[in-house]
Coordinates of C-alpha atoms in Angstrom, one line a residue:
M1 CA 11.1 -40.2 -4.1
T2 CA 14.2 -38.3 -5.1
M3 CA 14.1 -34.8 -3.7
M4 CA 15.6 -31.7 -5.3
P5 CA 15.7 -28.1 -3.9
F6 CA 12.7 -26.0 -4.7
S7 CA 13.0 -22.7 -2.9
I8 CA 10.5 -19.8 -3.0
G9 CA 10.9 -18.1 -6.3
A10 CA 12.9 -21.0 -7.8
K11 CA 11.7 -22.8 -10.9
A12 CA 9.6 -25.8 -10.3
T13 CA 11.1 -29.2 -11.2
K14 CA 9.9 -32.8 -10.8
G15 CA 11.0 -34.2 -7.5
S16 CA 11.3 -30.7 -5.9
N17 CA 10.8 -30.9 -2.1
L18 CA 7.5 -29.0 -2.2
I19 CA 6.0 -31.1 -5.0
V20 CA 4.1 -34.3 -4.8
P21 CA 3.3 -36.3 -8.0
I22 CA -0.2 -37.5 -8.5
G23 CA -0.4 -41.1 -7.5
A24 CA 1.7 -40.6 -4.4
T25 CA 0.2 -41.3 -1.0
V26 CA -1.2 -39.0 1.7
G27 CA 1.8 -40.0 3.8
D28 CA 4.1 -38.7 1.1
A29 CA 2.2 -35.4 1.2
I30 CA 2.5 -35.2 5.0
R31 CA 6.3 -35.7 4.8
T32 CA 6.5 -33.0 2.1
I33 CA 4.4 -30.6 4.2
E34 CA 6.6 -31.2 7.3
S35 CA 9.9 -30.7 5.3
G36 CA 8.8 -27.5 3.5
V37 CA 8.9 -23.9 4.7
V38 CA 5.4 -23.1 3.5
Q39 CA 3.6 -26.1 5.1
T40 CA 1.9 -27.0 1.8
A41 CA 2.4 -29.8 -0.7
F42 CA 1.8 -29.0 -4.4
V43 CA 0.3 -31.9 -6.3
V44 CA 1.2 -32.0 -10.0
D45 CA 0.8 -34.4 -13.0
E46 CA 3.6 -35.7 -15.1
N47 CA 3.8 -32.4 -17.0
L48 CA 4.0 -30.3 -13.8
V49 CA 0.4 -29.1 -14.3
L50 CA -0.8 -28.1 -10.8
L51 CA -3.8 -30.2 -9.9
G52 CA -4.3 -29.0 -6.3
I53 CA -2.7 -28.5 -3.0
V54 CA -2.6 -30.3 0.4
T55 CA -2.2 -28.4 3.7
N56 CA -2.1 -29.5 7.3
G57 CA -5.8 -28.6 7.5
D58 CA -6.6 -30.8 4.5
V59 CA -4.8 -33.7 6.0
R60 CA -6.4 -33.3 9.4
R61 CA -9.9 -33.2 7.8
F62 CA -9.2 -36.2 5.7
L63 CA -8.0 -38.3 8.6
L64 CA -10.8 -37.2 10.9
A65 CA -13.2 -38.4 8.2
G66 CA -11.6 -41.9 8.4
G67 CA -9.0 -41.6 5.7
D68 CA -5.8 -43.6 5.6
I69 CA -2.3 -42.2 5.1
E70 CA -1.6 -44.9 2.6
S71 CA -4.5 -43.7 0.4
E72 CA -3.6 -41.9 -2.8
V73 CA -3.1 -38.2 -2.3
D74 CA -6.0 -37.4 -4.7
A75 CA -8.4 -38.3 -1.8
A76 CA -7.2 -35.4 0.3
L77 CA -6.5 -33.0 -2.5
N78 CA -7.8 -29.4 -2.4
R79 CA -8.6 -28.4 -6.0
N80 CA -10.1 -25.1 -5.0
F81 CA -6.8 -23.2 -4.6
K82 CA -5.7 -19.7 -5.4
S83 CA -3.0 -19.0 -8.1
V84 CA -1.8 -16.3 -10.4
R85 CA -0.5 -16.5 -14.0
V86 CA 3.1 -15.6 -14.7
D87 CA 2.0 -12.6 -16.6
A88 CA -0.4 -11.4 -14.0
P89 CA 0.1 -7.9 -12.5
R90 CA 1.7 -7.7 -9.1
E91 CA -1.5 -6.3 -7.6
E92 CA -3.3 -9.6 -8.2
S93 CA -0.9 -11.5 -5.8
L94 CA -0.8 -8.6 -3.4
R95 CA -4.6 -8.8 -3.0
L96 CA -4.3 -12.5 -2.1
F97 CA -1.6 -11.8 0.5
D98 CA -3.7 -9.0 2.0
M99 CA -6.6 -11.5 2.3
G100 CA -4.4 -13.8 4.4
Y101 CA -2.8 -16.2 1.9
S102 CA 0.9 -16.8 2.8
V103 CA 2.0 -18.4 -0.4
V104 CA 0.6 -18.2 -4.0
P105 CA 1.6 -20.6 -6.8
R106 CA 2.4 -19.0 -10.1
L107 CA 1.3 -20.9 -13.2
D108 CA 2.1 -20.6 -16.9
A109 CA -0.6 -20.6 -19.7
Q110 CA -0.9 -24.4 -19.5
G111 CA -1.4 -24.4 -15.8
R112 CA 2.1 -25.7 -15.0
L113 CA 3.7 -24.7 -11.8
V114 CA 6.4 -22.2 -12.4
D115 CA 7.3 -20.9 -8.9
L116 CA 5.8 -19.7 -5.6
L117 CA 5.2 -16.2 -4.4
T118 CA 5.2 -14.9 -0.8
P119 CA 4.7 -11.5 0.7
E120 CA 8.5 -11.0 0.5
S121 CA 8.9 -11.8 -3.2
R122 CA 10.2 -9.0 -5.4
Q123 CA 11.6 -8.1 -8.7
D124 CA 15.4 -8.5 -9.4
F125 CA 17.5 -5.4 -8.8
E126 CA 20.6 -4.2 -10.7
R127 CA 23.2 -1.9 -9.3
I128 CA 24.6 1.1 -11.0
S129 CA 27.6 2.1 -8.9
R130 CA 29.5 5.3 -8.1
V131 CA 26.5 7.6 -7.9
V132 CA 24.4 9.2 -5.2
A133 CA 20.7 8.7 -5.8
R134 CA 17.9 10.8 -4.3
G135 CA 14.3 9.9 -4.2
R136 CA 11.4 12.2 -3.3
A137 CA 7.7 11.3 -2.8
P138 CA 4.8 13.5 -1.8
A139 CA 2.2 13.2 0.9
R140 CA -1.5 13.3 0.0
I141 CA -4.9 14.7 1.0
S142 CA -8.0 12.6 0.4
F143 CA -11.2 14.3 -0.5
A144 CA -13.7 11.4 -0.5
G145 CA -13.9 7.6 -0.7
G146 CA -11.4 6.7 2.0
G147 CA -12.3 3.2 3.4
T148 CA -13.4 1.9 0.0
D149 CA -9.8 1.3 -0.9
L150 CA -9.6 -1.5 1.7
T151 CA -9.2 -5.0 0.2
Y152 CA -12.0 -6.5 2.3
F153 CA -14.4 -4.0 0.8
F154 CA -13.4 -3.8 -2.9
S155 CA -13.0 -7.6 -3.1
R156 CA -16.8 -7.6 -3.3
S157 CA -17.7 -4.0 -4.3
K158 CA -16.1 -1.3 -6.4
G159 CA -14.0 1.1 -4.4
L160 CA -13.4 4.7 -5.5
V161 CA -11.2 7.4 -4.0
L162 CA -10.7 11.0 -5.0
N163 CA -7.4 12.4 -3.7
A164 CA -4.4 14.7 -4.6
A165 CA -0.7 14.7 -3.8
I166 CA 0.6 17.8 -2.0
A167 CA 4.0 19.5 -1.8
R168 CA 5.0 17.9 1.5
Y169 CA 7.7 15.3 0.9
S170 CA 9.8 12.4 2.1
V171 CA 13.3 12.5 0.7
T172 CA 15.8 9.6 0.6
T173 CA 19.5 9.9 -0.1
L174 CA 21.1 6.6 -1.2
I175 CA 24.9 6.3 -1.3
P176 CA 26.2 2.9 -2.7
R177 CA 29.3 1.5 -1.1
D178 CA 32.1 -0.7 -2.4
T179 CA 31.9 -2.6 0.9
S180 CA 29.0 -4.8 2.0
D181 CA 28.0 -3.0 5.2
I182 CA 24.7 -1.0 5.4
D183 CA 23.8 2.0 7.5
I184 CA 20.2 3.3 7.5
Y185 CA 19.3 6.6 9.2
S186 CA 15.8 7.9 9.9
H187 CA 16.4 11.5 10.8
D188 CA 12.8 12.1 11.9
L189 CA 12.8 9.3 14.4
G190 CA 16.5 9.7 15.3
R191 CA 17.1 6.0 14.5
H192 CA 20.2 4.3 13.0
Q193 CA 20.4 0.7 11.9
H194 CA 23.5 -1.1 10.9
F195 CA 23.8 -4.4 9.1
A196 CA 27.0 -6.2 8.2
S197 CA 25.8 -7.1 4.7
P198 CA 22.7 -7.2 2.5
R199 CA 22.1 -10.8 3.4
A200 CA 22.3 -9.9 7.1
M201 CA 19.7 -7.2 6.5
V202 CA 17.3 -9.5 4.8
K203 CA 17.7 -12.1 7.6
A204 CA 17.3 -9.6 10.4
T205 CA 14.1 -9.7 12.5
D206 CA 14.3 -6.3 14.2
H207 CA 13.2 -4.1 11.2
G208 CA 11.9 -0.6 11.0
L209 CA 9.9 0.5 8.1
L210 CA 13.0 1.8 6.2
S211 CA 15.0 -1.4 6.5
T212 CA 11.9 -3.5 5.8
T213 CA 11.6 -1.7 2.4
A214 CA 15.3 -2.1 1.7
A215 CA 15.1 -5.8 2.6
L216 CA 12.2 -6.3 0.2
I217 CA 14.4 -4.8 -2.7
K218 CA 17.3 -7.1 -1.8
P219 CA 20.1 -4.9 -3.3
G220 CA 23.4 -6.8 -3.9
F221 CA 25.7 -4.1 -2.5
G222 CA 26.3 -2.1 0.7
F223 CA 25.0 1.4 1.1
E224 CA 24.3 4.4 3.3
M225 CA 20.8 5.6 3.3
H226 CA 19.3 8.8 4.9
V227 CA 15.5 9.4 5.1
S228 CA 13.7 12.6 6.3
A229 CA 10.3 14.2 5.8
D230 CA 8.7 17.6 6.2
F231 CA 5.5 16.2 7.8
P232 CA 5.2 14.6 11.2
V233 CA 4.6 11.0 12.1
G234 CA 0.9 10.2 12.4
S235 CA -0.1 13.2 10.2
G236 CA -2.9 11.4 8.4
L237 CA -1.3 12.5 5.1
G238 CA -0.2 9.1 4.0
G239 CA 3.2 9.7 5.3
S240 CA 4.4 6.1 5.7
S241 CA 3.6 5.5 2.0
A242 CA 5.5 8.6 1.0
V243 CA 8.5 7.4 3.0
V244 CA 8.5 4.0 1.4
A245 CA 7.9 5.4 -2.1
S246 CA 10.9 7.8 -1.7
I247 CA 13.1 4.8 -0.8
L248 CA 11.8 2.9 -3.8
A249 CA 12.4 5.9 -6.0
A250 CA 16.0 6.3 -4.9
F251 CA 16.7 2.6 -5.6
N252 CA 14.8 3.0 -8.9
E253 CA 17.4 5.6 -9.9
L254 CA 20.0 2.8 -9.8
R255 CA 18.0 0.4 -11.9
V256 CA 18.4 -0.3 -15.6
D257 CA 14.9 -1.7 -16.0
R258 CA 13.0 0.9 -14.0
W259 CA 9.8 0.3 -12.1
S260 CA 6.7 2.1 -13.4
A261 CA 4.5 4.3 -11.1
Y262 CA 2.1 1.3 -10.8
E263 CA 5.0 -0.9 -9.8
I264 CA 6.3 1.6 -7.2
A265 CA 2.8 1.8 -5.7
E266 CA 2.4 -2.0 -5.6
L267 CA 5.9 -2.5 -4.0
A268 CA 5.1 0.3 -1.5
F269 CA 1.9 -1.6 -0.5
Q270 CA 3.9 -4.8 -0.3
A271 CA 6.5 -3.3 2.0
E272 CA 4.2 -1.3 4.2
R273 CA 1.1 -3.4 4.5
L274 CA 2.4 -7.0 4.0
C275 CA 6.0 -7.0 5.2
F276 CA 5.9 -4.3 7.9
K277 CA 2.2 -5.1 8.6
I278 CA 0.7 -1.6 8.9
P279 CA -3.0 -2.0 8.4
G280 CA -4.7 0.2 5.8
G281 CA -5.8 0.6 2.3
W282 CA -4.3 1.2 -1.1
Q283 CA -4.9 4.8 -2.0
D284 CA -1.9 6.3 -0.3
Q285 CA 0.6 4.3 -2.3
Y286 CA -1.0 5.3 -5.7
A287 CA -1.3 8.9 -4.6
T288 CA 2.4 9.2 -3.8
A289 CA 3.6 7.2 -6.8
F290 CA 1.6 9.1 -9.4
G291 CA 1.2 12.6 -7.9
G292 CA -1.4 15.1 -9.1
F293 CA -5.2 14.8 -8.7
N294 CA -6.5 11.3 -9.2
L295 CA -9.8 9.4 -9.2
I296 CA -8.6 5.9 -8.3
E297 CA -10.8 2.8 -9.0
F298 CA -10.4 -0.4 -6.9
M299 CA -11.8 -3.6 -8.3
P300 CA -11.4 -7.3 -7.4
S301 CA -9.0 -8.0 -10.3
W302 CA -7.4 -4.6 -11.0
N303 CA -6.8 -1.0 -9.8
N304 CA -6.8 1.9 -12.1
V305 CA -5.5 5.5 -11.6
N306 CA -7.5 8.1 -13.6
A307 CA -5.4 11.3 -13.6
L308 CA -7.6 14.5 -13.6
R309 CA -6.4 17.3 -15.9
L310 CA -7.6 20.4 -14.1
P311 CA -7.1 23.9 -15.5
D312 CA -4.5 25.9 -13.7
E313 CA -7.1 28.4 -12.5
V314 CA -9.0 25.6 -10.7
V315 CA -5.8 24.3 -9.1
F316 CA -4.8 27.8 -8.0
E317 CA -8.3 28.5 -6.6
L318 CA -8.3 25.2 -4.7
E319 CA -4.9 26.2 -3.2
E320 CA -6.3 29.5 -2.0
S321 CA -9.5 27.9 -0.6
L322 CA -8.1 24.8 1.2
I323 CA -6.5 25.2 4.7
L324 CA -4.7 22.3 6.3
F325 CA -4.5 22.2 10.1
D326 CA -2.4 20.0 12.3
T327 CA -4.6 19.3 15.3
G328 CA -1.7 18.0 17.4
I329 CA -3.9 15.1 18.4
A330 CA -2.0 11.8 18.3
H331 CA -3.6 8.7 16.8
D332 CA -2.7 5.1 15.8
S333 CA -3.9 4.6 12.3
G334 CA -3.2 0.9 12.4
D335 CA -5.4 0.4 15.5
L336 CA -8.1 2.5 13.9
H337 CA -8.1 0.5 10.7
R338 CA -8.4 -2.7 12.6
S339 CA -11.4 -1.3 14.6
Q340 CA -13.1 0.0 11.5
K341 CA -12.8 -3.3 9.7
T342 CA -14.6 -5.0 12.6
E343 CA -17.3 -2.3 12.7
M344 CA -17.8 -2.3 8.9
S345 CA -18.0 -6.0 8.3
N346 CA -21.8 -6.0 7.6
C347 CA -24.2 -5.1 4.9
E348 CA -25.0 -1.7 6.5
G349 CA -21.3 -0.9 6.5
D350 CA -21.0 -1.8 2.9
E351 CA -23.9 0.4 2.0
K352 CA -22.3 3.4 3.7
L353 CA -19.0 2.9 1.9
T354 CA -20.8 2.5 -1.4
R355 CA -22.5 5.9 -0.8
L356 CA -19.0 7.4 -0.3
T357 CA -18.1 6.3 -3.9
D358 CA -21.1 8.3 -5.1
F359 CA -19.7 11.4 -3.4
C360 CA -16.4 10.8 -5.3
I361 CA -18.2 10.9 -8.6
E362 CA -20.2 14.0 -7.5
M363 CA -17.1 15.9 -6.3
N364 CA -15.1 14.9 -9.4
R365 CA -18.0 16.3 -11.5
A366 CA -17.9 19.5 -9.5
L367 CA -14.1 19.9 -10.2
A368 CA -14.6 19.2 -13.9
R369 CA -17.4 21.9 -14.1
R370 CA -15.2 24.3 -12.0
D371 CA -18.0 24.5 -9.4
L372 CA -15.7 24.8 -6.3
R373 CA -18.5 25.9 -4.0
R374 CA -20.3 22.6 -4.7
F375 CA -17.0 20.8 -4.2
G376 CA -16.5 22.4 -0.8
E377 CA -20.1 21.5 0.3
G378 CA -19.4 17.9 -1.0
L379 CA -16.5 17.7 1.5
N380 CA -18.9 18.4 4.3
Q381 CA -21.4 15.7 3.1
A382 CA -18.7 13.1 2.6
W383 CA -17.3 13.8 6.1
L384 CA -20.7 13.4 7.7
L385 CA -21.1 10.0 6.0
K386 CA -17.5 8.9 6.6
K387 CA -17.6 9.5 10.4
A388 CA -20.8 7.5 10.5
T389 CA -18.9 4.4 9.3
S390 CA -17.0 4.1 12.6
S391 CA -17.4 5.4 16.2
R392 CA -13.6 6.0 16.4
I393 CA -13.1 8.3 13.3
S394 CA -14.2 11.5 15.2
N395 CA -14.2 12.5 18.9
P396 CA -15.6 15.5 20.9
V397 CA -12.5 17.7 20.3
I398 CA -12.6 17.1 16.6
E399 CA -16.3 17.9 16.5
Q400 CA -15.7 21.2 18.3
I401 CA -12.9 22.1 15.8
Y402 CA -15.1 21.2 12.9
D403 CA -18.1 23.2 14.2
A404 CA -15.9 26.2 14.9
A405 CA -14.5 26.2 11.4
L406 CA -18.0 26.0 9.8
A407 CA -19.2 28.8 12.0
A408 CA -16.3 31.0 10.8
G409 CA -17.2 30.5 7.1
A410 CA -15.8 27.1 6.0
L411 CA -18.1 25.2 3.6
G412 CA -16.8 21.8 4.5
G413 CA -13.9 19.7 5.6
K414 CA -12.7 16.4 6.8
L415 CA -10.2 14.7 9.1
L416 CA -7.5 13.1 7.0
G417 CA -6.2 9.6 7.3
A418 CA -7.9 6.9 9.4
G419 CA -9.3 9.4 11.9
G420 CA -9.0 10.2 15.6
G421 CA -6.3 12.9 15.1
G422 CA -3.6 14.2 12.8
H423 CA -4.4 16.8 10.2
I424 CA -7.8 18.2 9.3
L425 CA -8.7 19.9 6.0
F426 CA -11.2 22.7 5.4
F427 CA -12.5 24.4 2.3
A428 CA -13.3 28.1 2.8
P429 CA -13.8 30.9 0.4
P430 CA -10.6 33.0 0.4
A431 CA -12.4 35.9 2.1
A432 CA -13.2 33.6 5.1
R433 CA -9.7 32.2 5.4
A434 CA -8.4 34.5 8.1
A435 CA -11.6 34.0 10.2
V436 CA -11.3 30.2 10.0
I437 CA -7.7 30.3 11.1
A438 CA -8.6 32.6 14.0
A439 CA -11.5 30.4 15.0
L440 CA -9.2 27.4 15.4
R441 CA -6.4 29.2 17.3
P442 CA -8.0 28.4 20.7
F443 CA -7.7 24.7 19.8
R444 CA -4.0 25.1 19.1
C445 CA -4.4 24.0 15.5
T446 CA -1.5 24.9 13.4
P447 CA -2.5 26.1 9.9
H448 CA -0.6 25.2 6.7
T449 CA -1.1 26.3 3.1
V450 CA -1.9 23.7 0.5
R451 CA 0.2 23.4 -2.6
F452 CA -0.2 20.5 -5.0
D453 CA 2.4 18.2 -6.4
T454 CA 2.3 16.9 -10.0
K455 CA 5.3 14.7 -10.3
G456 CA 4.7 11.9 -7.7
A457 CA 7.6 9.7 -6.7
H458 CA 10.6 10.6 -8.7
S459 CA 14.4 10.5 -8.5
W460 CA 17.6 12.0 -9.7
R461 CA 21.3 11.4 -9.3
T462 CA 24.3 13.4 -8.4
T463 CA 27.9 12.8 -7.3
L464 CA 29.2 12.5 -3.8
Q465 CA 30.5 16.0 -2.7

């Protein structure tokens, strides 16, 4: 068989070294698997219609059942494979990657193999030179539904999250260079990474979150990049998503064909969850990309962001009634997400998460009716249910903080993020605000006002001073 190159993302052609024609032998498929980077052979007919795939596991099962490597490959063919159409939204392939698939074939309307997608696949990027680009993306607070935005849940049940972007930001400054070298500075972590070229950055294995995101974009030029944020690491405010979105926004400023808010959210998920492998859900990426108040739906085949148009007086009253506290308690959101996934992988766990989506609907209705007292009480009910979904969401210190705030006049609240520490949010009538702050002073909780963001991830350009 004549072999031709068929790299990931390249157009499929007959004879490509990942393709096996129907009628070839199992032995041919084995040689194709061993020579390819994805350890999979793609079996096509004479028109390049994808008939099935063959993996190492398929071959092993076939041979253990008494099969012969000289048999036609059809005998070992797996016809129950996952694929996406060329016009499918990015989120469809991202779901498959998040469920553990390492490569996804992309087919045209006739079922012909077009190319292959991996977690590192991305859209093409064009450079606009001689400008300084800045990107800014907000953190978020989640009111209800956290946990239902995890792929393992909404792949079988509808997920629903009510959240809002707040005026705490990650900011990226991107300075293109005429040379190929790259310098990336994280001012919050005090980290500097240098790469000799974009190619060297893409090939590097020692990546931080910032260089992981830049490597996903694959810019064709050198640059200097500075990233900083006005929220701490491990805040529970969706900070890593805001950082990634601010980088994407800065690069977006240099694009001719700009990414939409949905595309920025999906690329942020890809960089953070799939490439850098931070466990978690999808709500943070949509919150920072879109900004404002959102009721976000998560379904097996699509995600939808429903923007809430709240009157100014409701937004202003919420800002006066919500108090954000930094508990100073460190936590590992990735470890917590892994633990929660294990604990929630049963019918009882699904039932609790489904009930959380009901609270999203109730709290959204309270906002629409301007019934903020009911909204605050809903925060309390949603928190009681959320902490029942995992033994690691709360702890004795968090419980003491929560009880002290309620005793001082707060109607409800919740720990933000995966749990265990970070920031905690309370709703209190403005008259009780001072009493709640005083009640939490012995716990060394630092209070912050809440101001909402309406723009989401955005960018602008200037000239180098």
